Short mmCIF file of C-alpha atoms and ligand atoms in Angstrom, two decimals:
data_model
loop_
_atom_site.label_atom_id
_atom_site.label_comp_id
_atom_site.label_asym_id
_atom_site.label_seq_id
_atom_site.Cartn_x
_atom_site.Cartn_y
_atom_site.Cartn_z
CA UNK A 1 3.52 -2.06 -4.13
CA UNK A 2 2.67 -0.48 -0.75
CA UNK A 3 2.39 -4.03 1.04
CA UNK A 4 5.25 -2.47 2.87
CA UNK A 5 3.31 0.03 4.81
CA UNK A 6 -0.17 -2.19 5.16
CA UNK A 7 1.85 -4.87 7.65
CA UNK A 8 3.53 -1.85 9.77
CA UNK A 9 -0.26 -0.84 10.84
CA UNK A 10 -1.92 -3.55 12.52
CA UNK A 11 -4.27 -3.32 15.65
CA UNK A 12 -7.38 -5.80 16.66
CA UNK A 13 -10.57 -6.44 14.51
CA UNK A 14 -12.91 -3.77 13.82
CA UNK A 15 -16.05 -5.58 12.84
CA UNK A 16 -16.71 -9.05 12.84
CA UNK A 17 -19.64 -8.87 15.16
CA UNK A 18 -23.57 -8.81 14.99
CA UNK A 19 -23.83 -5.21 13.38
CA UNK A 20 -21.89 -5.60 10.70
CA UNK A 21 -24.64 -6.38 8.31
CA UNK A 22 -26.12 -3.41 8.99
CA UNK A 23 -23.50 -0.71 9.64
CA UNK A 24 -22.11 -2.01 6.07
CA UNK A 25 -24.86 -1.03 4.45
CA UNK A 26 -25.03 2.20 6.05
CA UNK A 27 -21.09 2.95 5.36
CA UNK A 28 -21.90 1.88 1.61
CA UNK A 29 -24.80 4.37 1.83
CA UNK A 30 -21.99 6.79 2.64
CA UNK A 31 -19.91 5.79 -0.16
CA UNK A 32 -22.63 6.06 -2.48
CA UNK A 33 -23.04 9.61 -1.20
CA UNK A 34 -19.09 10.87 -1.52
CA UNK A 35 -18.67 8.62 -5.19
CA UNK A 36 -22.13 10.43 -6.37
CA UNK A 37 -21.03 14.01 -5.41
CA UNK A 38 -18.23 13.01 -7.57
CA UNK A 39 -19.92 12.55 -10.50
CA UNK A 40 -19.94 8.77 -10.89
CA UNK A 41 -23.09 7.35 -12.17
CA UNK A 42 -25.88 5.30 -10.13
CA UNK A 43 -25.68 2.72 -12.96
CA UNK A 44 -21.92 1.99 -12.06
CA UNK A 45 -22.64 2.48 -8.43
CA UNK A 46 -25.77 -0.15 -8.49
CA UNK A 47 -23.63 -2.54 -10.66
CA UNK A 48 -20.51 -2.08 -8.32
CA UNK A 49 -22.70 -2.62 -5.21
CA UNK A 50 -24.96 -5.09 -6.27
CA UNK A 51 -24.57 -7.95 -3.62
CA UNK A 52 -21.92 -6.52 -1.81
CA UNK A 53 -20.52 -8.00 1.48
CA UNK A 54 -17.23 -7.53 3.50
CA UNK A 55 -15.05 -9.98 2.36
CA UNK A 56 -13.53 -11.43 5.72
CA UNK A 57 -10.38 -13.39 3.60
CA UNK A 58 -9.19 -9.86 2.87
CA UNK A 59 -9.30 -8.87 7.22
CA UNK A 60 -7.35 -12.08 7.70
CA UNK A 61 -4.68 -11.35 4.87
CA UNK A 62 -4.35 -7.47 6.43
CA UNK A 63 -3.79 -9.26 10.08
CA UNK A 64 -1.54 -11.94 9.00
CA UNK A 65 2.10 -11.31 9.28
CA UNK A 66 5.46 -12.91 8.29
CA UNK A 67 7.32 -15.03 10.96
CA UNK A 68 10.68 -14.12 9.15
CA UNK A 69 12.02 -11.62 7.80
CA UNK A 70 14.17 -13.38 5.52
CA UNK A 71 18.28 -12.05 5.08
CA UNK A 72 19.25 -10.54 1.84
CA UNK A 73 20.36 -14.16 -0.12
CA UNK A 74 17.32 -15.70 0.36
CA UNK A 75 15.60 -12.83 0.05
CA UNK A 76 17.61 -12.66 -3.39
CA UNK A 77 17.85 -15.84 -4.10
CA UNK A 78 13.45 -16.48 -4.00
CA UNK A 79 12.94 -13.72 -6.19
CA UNK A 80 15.98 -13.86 -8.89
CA UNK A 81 15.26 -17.03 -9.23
CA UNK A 82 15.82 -19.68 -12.65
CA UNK A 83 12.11 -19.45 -13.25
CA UNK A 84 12.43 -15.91 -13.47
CA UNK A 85 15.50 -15.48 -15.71
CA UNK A 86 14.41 -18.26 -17.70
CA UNK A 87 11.37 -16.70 -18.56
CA UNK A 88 12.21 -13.38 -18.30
CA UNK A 89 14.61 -13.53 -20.94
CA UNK A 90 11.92 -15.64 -22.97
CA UNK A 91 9.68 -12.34 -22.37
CA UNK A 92 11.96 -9.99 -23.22
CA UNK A 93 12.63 -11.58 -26.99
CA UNK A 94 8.74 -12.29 -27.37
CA UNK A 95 7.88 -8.32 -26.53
CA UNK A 96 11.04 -6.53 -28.28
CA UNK A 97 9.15 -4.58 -30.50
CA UNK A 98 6.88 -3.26 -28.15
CA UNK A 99 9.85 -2.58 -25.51
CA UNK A 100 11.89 -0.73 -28.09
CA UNK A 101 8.90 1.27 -28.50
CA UNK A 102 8.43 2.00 -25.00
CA UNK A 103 12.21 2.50 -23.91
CA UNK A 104 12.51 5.34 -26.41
CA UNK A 105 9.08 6.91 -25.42
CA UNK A 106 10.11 6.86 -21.89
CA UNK A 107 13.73 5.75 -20.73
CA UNK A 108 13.12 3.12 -18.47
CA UNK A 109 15.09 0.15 -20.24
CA UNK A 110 13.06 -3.39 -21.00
CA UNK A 111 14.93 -5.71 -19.06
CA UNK A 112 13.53 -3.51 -15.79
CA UNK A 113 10.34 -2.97 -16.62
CA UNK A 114 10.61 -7.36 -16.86
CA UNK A 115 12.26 -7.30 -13.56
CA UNK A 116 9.17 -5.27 -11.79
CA UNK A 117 6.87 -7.62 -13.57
CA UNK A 118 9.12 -10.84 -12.53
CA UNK A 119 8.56 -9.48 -9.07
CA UNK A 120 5.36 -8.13 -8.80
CA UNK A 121 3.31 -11.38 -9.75
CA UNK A 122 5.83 -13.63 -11.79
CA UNK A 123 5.01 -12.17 -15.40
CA UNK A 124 1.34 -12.39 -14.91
CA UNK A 125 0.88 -15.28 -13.47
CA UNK A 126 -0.42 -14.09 -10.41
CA UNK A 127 -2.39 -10.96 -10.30
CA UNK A 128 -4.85 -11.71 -7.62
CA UNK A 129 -8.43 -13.31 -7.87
CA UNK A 130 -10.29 -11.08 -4.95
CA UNK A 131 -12.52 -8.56 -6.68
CA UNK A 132 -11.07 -5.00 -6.56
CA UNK A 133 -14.43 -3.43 -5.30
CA UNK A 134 -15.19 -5.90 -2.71
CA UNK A 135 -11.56 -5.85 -1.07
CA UNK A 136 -11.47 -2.16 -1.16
CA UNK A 137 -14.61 -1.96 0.20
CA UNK A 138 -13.63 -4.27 2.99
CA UNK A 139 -10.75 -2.14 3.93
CA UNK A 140 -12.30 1.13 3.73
CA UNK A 141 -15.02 -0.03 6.18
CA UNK A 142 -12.59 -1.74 8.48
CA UNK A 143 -11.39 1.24 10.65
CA UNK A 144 -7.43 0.60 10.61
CA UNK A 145 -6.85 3.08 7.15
CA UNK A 146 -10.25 3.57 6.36
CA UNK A 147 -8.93 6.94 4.40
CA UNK A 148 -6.60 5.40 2.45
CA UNK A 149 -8.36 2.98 1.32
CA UNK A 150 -12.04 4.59 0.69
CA UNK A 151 -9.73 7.00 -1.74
CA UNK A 152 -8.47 4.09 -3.40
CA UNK A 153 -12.26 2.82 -3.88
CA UNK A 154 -13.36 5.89 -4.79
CA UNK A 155 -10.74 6.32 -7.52
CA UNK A 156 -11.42 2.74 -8.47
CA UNK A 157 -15.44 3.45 -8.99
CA UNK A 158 -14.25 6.30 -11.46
CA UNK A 159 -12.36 4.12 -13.36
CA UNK A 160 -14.99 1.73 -13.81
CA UNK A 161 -17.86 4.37 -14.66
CA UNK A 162 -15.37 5.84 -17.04
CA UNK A 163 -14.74 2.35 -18.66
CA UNK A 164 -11.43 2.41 -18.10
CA UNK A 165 -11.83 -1.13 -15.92
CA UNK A 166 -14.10 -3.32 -16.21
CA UNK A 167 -16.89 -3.61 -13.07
CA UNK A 168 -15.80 -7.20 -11.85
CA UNK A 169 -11.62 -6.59 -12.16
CA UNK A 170 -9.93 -8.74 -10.07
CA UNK A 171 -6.81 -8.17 -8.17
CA UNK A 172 -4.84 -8.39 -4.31
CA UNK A 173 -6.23 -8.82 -1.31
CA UNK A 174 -4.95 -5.15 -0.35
CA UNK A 175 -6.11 -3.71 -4.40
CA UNK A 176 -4.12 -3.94 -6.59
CA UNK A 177 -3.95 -4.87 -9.88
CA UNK A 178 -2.80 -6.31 -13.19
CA UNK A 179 0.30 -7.54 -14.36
CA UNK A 180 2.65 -4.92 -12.23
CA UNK A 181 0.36 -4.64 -8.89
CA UNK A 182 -1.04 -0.86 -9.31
CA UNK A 183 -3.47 0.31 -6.78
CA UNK A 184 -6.27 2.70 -8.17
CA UNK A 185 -4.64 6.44 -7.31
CA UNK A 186 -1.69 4.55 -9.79
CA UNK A 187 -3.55 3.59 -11.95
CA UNK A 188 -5.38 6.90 -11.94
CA UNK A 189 -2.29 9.30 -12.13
CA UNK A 190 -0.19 7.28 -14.19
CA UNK A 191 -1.88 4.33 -15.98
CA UNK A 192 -1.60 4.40 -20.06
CA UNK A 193 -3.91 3.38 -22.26
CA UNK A 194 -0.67 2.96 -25.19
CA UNK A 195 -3.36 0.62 -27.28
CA UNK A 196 -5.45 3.53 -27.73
CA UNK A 197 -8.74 1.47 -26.93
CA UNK A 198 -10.04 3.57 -24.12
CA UNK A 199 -9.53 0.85 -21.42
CA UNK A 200 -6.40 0.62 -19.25
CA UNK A 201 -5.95 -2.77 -19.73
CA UNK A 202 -3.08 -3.87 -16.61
CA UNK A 203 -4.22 -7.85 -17.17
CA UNK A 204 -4.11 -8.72 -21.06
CA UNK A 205 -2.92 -5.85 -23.14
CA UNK A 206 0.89 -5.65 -22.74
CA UNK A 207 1.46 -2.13 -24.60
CA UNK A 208 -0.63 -0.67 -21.51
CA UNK A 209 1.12 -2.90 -18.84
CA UNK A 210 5.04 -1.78 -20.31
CA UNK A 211 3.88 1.66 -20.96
CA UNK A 212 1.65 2.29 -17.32
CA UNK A 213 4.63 0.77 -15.89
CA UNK A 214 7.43 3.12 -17.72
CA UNK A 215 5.87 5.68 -17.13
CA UNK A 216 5.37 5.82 -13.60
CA UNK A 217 8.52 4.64 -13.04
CA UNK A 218 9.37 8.18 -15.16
CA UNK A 219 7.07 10.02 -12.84
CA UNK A 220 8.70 8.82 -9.84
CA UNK A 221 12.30 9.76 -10.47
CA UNK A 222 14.07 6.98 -13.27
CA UNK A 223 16.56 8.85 -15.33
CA UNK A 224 17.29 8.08 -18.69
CA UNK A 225 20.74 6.33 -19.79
CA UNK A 226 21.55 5.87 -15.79
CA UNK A 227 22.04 2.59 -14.06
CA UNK A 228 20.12 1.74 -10.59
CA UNK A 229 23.98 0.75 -9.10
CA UNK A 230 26.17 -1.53 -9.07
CA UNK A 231 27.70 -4.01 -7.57
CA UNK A 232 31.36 -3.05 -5.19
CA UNK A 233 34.04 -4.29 -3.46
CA UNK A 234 35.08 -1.94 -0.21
CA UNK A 235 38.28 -1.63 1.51
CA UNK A 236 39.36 -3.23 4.82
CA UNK A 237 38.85 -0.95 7.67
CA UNK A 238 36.20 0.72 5.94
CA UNK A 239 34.36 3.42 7.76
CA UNK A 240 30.79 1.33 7.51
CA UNK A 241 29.05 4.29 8.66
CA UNK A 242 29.26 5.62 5.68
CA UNK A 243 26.76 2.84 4.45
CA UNK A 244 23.83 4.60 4.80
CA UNK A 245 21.09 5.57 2.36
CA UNK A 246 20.84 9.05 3.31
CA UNK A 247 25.11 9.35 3.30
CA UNK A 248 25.25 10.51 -0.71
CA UNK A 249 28.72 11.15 -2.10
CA UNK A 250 29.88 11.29 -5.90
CA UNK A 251 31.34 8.07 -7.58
CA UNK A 252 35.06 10.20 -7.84
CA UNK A 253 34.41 10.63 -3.72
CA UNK A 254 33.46 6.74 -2.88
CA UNK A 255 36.25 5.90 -5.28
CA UNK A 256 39.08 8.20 -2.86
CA UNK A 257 37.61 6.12 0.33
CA UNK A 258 38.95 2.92 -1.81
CA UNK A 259 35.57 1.53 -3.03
CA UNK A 260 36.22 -0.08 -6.54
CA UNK A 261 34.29 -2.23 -8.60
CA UNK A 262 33.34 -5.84 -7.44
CA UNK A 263 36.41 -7.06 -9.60
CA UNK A 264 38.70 -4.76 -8.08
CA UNK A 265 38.82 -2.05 -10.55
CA UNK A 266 38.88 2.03 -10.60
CA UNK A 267 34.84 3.21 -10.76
CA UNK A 268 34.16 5.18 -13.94
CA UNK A 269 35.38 8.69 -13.28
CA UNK A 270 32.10 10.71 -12.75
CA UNK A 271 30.10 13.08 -10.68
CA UNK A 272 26.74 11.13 -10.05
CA UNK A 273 25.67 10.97 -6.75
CA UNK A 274 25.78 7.78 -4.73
CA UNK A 275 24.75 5.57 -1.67
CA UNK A 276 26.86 2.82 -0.22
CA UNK A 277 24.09 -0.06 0.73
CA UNK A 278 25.84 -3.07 2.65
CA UNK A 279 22.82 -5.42 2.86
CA UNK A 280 23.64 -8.11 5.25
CA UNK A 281 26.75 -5.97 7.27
CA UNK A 282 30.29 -5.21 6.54
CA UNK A 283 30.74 -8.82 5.71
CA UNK A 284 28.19 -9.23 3.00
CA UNK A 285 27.93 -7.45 -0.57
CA UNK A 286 28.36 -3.93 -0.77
CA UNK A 287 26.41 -1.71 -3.09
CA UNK A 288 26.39 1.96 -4.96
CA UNK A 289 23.09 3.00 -5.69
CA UNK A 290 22.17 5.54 -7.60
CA UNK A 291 19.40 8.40 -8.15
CA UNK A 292 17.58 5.32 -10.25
CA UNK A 293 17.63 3.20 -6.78
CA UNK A 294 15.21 5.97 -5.36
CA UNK A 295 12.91 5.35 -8.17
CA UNK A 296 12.82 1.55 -7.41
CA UNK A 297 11.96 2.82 -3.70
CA UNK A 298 9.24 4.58 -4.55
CA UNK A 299 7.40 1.79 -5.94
CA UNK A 300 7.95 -0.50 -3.07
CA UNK A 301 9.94 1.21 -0.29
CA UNK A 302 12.10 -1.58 0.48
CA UNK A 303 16.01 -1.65 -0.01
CA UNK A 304 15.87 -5.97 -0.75
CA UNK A 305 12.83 -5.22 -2.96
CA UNK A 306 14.79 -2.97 -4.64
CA UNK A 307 18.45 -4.76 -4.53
CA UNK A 308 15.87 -7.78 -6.29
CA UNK A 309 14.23 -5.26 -9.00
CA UNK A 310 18.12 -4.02 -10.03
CA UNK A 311 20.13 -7.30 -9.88
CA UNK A 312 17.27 -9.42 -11.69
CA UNK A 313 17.40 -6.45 -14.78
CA UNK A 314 21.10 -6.67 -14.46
CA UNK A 315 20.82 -10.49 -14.99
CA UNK A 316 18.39 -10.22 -17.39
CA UNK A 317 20.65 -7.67 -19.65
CA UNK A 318 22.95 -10.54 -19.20
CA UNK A 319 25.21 -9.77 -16.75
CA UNK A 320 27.01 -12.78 -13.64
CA UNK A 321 26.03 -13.40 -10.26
CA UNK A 322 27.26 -11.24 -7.53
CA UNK A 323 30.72 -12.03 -7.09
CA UNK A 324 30.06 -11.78 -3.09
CA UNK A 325 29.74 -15.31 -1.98
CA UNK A 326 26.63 -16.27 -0.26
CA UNK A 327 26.46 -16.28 3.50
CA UNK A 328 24.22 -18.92 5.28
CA UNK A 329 23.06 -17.06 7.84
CA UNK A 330 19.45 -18.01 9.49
CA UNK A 331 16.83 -15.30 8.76
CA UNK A 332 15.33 -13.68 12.33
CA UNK A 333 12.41 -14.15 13.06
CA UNK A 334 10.05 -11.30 14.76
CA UNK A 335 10.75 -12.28 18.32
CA UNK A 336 14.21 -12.49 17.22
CA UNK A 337 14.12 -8.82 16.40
CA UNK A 338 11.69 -8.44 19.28
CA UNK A 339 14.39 -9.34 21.38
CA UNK A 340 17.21 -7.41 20.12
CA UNK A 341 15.30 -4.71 20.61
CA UNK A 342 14.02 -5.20 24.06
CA UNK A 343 17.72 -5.66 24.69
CA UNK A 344 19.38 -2.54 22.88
CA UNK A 345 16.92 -0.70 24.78
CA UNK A 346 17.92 -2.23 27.72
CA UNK A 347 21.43 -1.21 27.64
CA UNK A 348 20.39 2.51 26.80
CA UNK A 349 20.19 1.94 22.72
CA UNK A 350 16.47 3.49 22.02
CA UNK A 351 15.28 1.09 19.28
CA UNK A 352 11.35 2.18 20.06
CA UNK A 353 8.37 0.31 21.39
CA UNK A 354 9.67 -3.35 19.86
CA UNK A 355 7.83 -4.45 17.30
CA UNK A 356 9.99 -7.29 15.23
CA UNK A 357 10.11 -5.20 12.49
CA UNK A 358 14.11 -3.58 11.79
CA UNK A 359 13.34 -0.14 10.90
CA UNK A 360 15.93 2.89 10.80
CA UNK A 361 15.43 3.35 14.45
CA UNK A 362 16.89 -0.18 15.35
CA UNK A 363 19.71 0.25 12.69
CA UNK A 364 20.34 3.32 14.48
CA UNK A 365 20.56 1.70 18.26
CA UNK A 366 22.38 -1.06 16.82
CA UNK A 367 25.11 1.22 14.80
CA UNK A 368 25.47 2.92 19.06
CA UNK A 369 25.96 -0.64 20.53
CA UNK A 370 28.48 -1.55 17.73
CA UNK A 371 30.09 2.20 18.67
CA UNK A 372 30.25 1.60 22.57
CA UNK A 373 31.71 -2.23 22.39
CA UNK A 374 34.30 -1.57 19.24
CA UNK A 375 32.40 -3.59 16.87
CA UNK A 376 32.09 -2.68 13.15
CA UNK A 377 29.42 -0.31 12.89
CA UNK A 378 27.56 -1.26 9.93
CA UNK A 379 24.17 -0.79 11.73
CA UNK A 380 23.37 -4.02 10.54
CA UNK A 381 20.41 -6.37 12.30
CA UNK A 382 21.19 -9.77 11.50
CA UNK A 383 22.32 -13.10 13.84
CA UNK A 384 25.68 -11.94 14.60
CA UNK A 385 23.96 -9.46 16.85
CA UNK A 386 21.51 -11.59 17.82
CA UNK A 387 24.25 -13.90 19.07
CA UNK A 388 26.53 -11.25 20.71
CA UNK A 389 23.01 -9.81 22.33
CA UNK A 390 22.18 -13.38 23.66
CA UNK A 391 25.60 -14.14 24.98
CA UNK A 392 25.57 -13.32 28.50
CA1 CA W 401 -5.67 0.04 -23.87
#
């Protein structure tokens, strides 16, 4: 969680030269200083500290960006993938008990909490070998989002001089941790120790992982006996504006503008309030998503993140495939985007300073374009528009 917001900040090196050596020391003097007024001992401080040098592995990971930014089938495709069912499924059977416990305690149904864990670092499998307090410590001195991240160390020491985690914890590059990827502050506000063993134990002990899990997800906004969204099938001539996270209607009101189910049926008559999501443009899949989909967002504010998290439960509780068919479309790359951007803004469609990245400002421009040359508006920044862009 959060990665999404670390590769949206990114300027030049801030250390990496001759003084580093010493102005470390002197901004883990600092440290010592804020983590001390806090209450945290000098016996975790001097074990935490002991030895300590930037890690320059964790700079490069920060700088390094994706080339692609892959469509919504393969992104959906790598990440509900047979590996994952497979063993998800496997999981789920192995760790009833201790779902059923957790499901009643806090609402958020087993095969999700399996689908966040599928995601976050295939079911354990890959929680992260950099150790916490070095990486944090590397990113707190580096000047980029020093705050951020010296809170996150900060609330990590506390954990570790209340014995909550253990000194030498491993996890990401960027801090996080344990089975489901929680930085410190979640770990902090919303970790459980459901074992009862004073630790917080997000690596081995997986009453703590389902329950910390749960019951953030709580926190953050899941609802009890409500699905994330579903799957739909929209009419021709469709008004795609209307696909739009922040455009929220009731399931009776989607159902008058002649969306149905993905097999062509009435939606159940209700009241709850949905978003029509149309991934990869009026030609692609078409999605309601409901109050749970904000949860999802929270934890990782991405719409394919979280069209992954609720299609991989749905698959797990047993459900088909989409019945969409897949599109092979190629993925853009960030010049790609660079360049529909430099041209939308071009033609008078303010997209921003370009940046390869398609956030709601480029939707935006693009939805205008599509306006002023009669194409669908679906907002949608894929190679179609690439290809009408480049066409001269
Ligand atoms: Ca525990």
């Amino acid at each position: 969680m959060l990665r999404f917001i670390f590769c949206l900040l990114l300027t030049t090196s801030a250390y990496a030269n001759d003084t580093t050596a010493r102005s470390f020391e002197s901004f883990l003097a600092d440290i010592r200083a804020q983590a001390t007024s806090q209450g945290i001992s000098n016996t975790t401080l001097d074990q935490a500290f002991h030895g300590l040098t930037p890690n320059p592995k964790v700079i490069k990971f920060d700088r390094s960006q994706a080339e692609f930014s892959q469509n919504f089938w393969r992104y959906l495709s790598s990440r509900v993938s047979p590996y994952r069912l497979k063993n998800g499924k496997k999981l789920l059977q192995e760790h009833q008990n201790t779902f059923q416990h957790n499901y009643q305690k806090y609402g958020v149904p087993p095969h999700i909490i399996v689908a966040f864990w599928g995601l976050e670092t295939n079911y354990g499998n890959n929680t992260g070998d950099l150790n916490l307090v070095q990486s944090l410590a590397t990113l707190s001195f580096d000047e980029r989002r020093s705050a951020f991240f010296t809170k996150q160390l900060l609330t990590l020491l506390k954990l570790i001089d209340d014995n909550k985690i253990p000194v030498n914890a491993q996890g990401s590059w960027a801090g996080a941790m344990g089975n489901v990827q929680f930085m410190p502050t979640n770990v902090a506000a919303y970790g459980v120790d459901a074992d009862g063993d004073g630790k917080i134990d997000l690596w081995d002990n997986k009453a703590d992982i389902f329950a910390s899990a749960a019951n953030f997800l709580q926190e953050i906004g899941w609802h009890r006996g409500e699905r994330w969204g579903r799957e739909v099938a929209i009419p021709q001539n469709f008004d795609y504006q209307l696909a739009n996270l922040s455009t929220k209607k009731t399931v009776n009101e989607w159902q008058a503008l002649g969306v149905r189910t993905a097999t062509n049926e009435d939606l159940p008559n209700s009241t709850m309030n949905a978003s029509l999501i149309l991934p990869m443009g009026y030609n692609g899949p078409a999605f309601l998503a409901y109050r749970n989909f904000h949860a999802i967002l929270r934890w990782n504010h991405s719409i394919l993140y979280a069209l992954s998290v609720g299609h991989l439960s749905d698959r797990l509780a047993g459900t088909r495939k989409l019945f969409a068919e897949p599109i092979a479309e190629p993925s853009l790359s960030r010049d790609d985007i660079k360049f529909i951007q430099t041209s939308l803004n071009q033609l008078g469609f303010d997209t921003g300073e370009p940046d390869g990245i398609s956030g709601p400002k480029t939707r935006n421009a693009t939805r205008q374009y599509q306006h002023a040359n009669n194409l669908p508006i679906d907002g949608y920044v894929g190679y179609q528009l690439l290809q009408q862009l480049q066409a001269p």
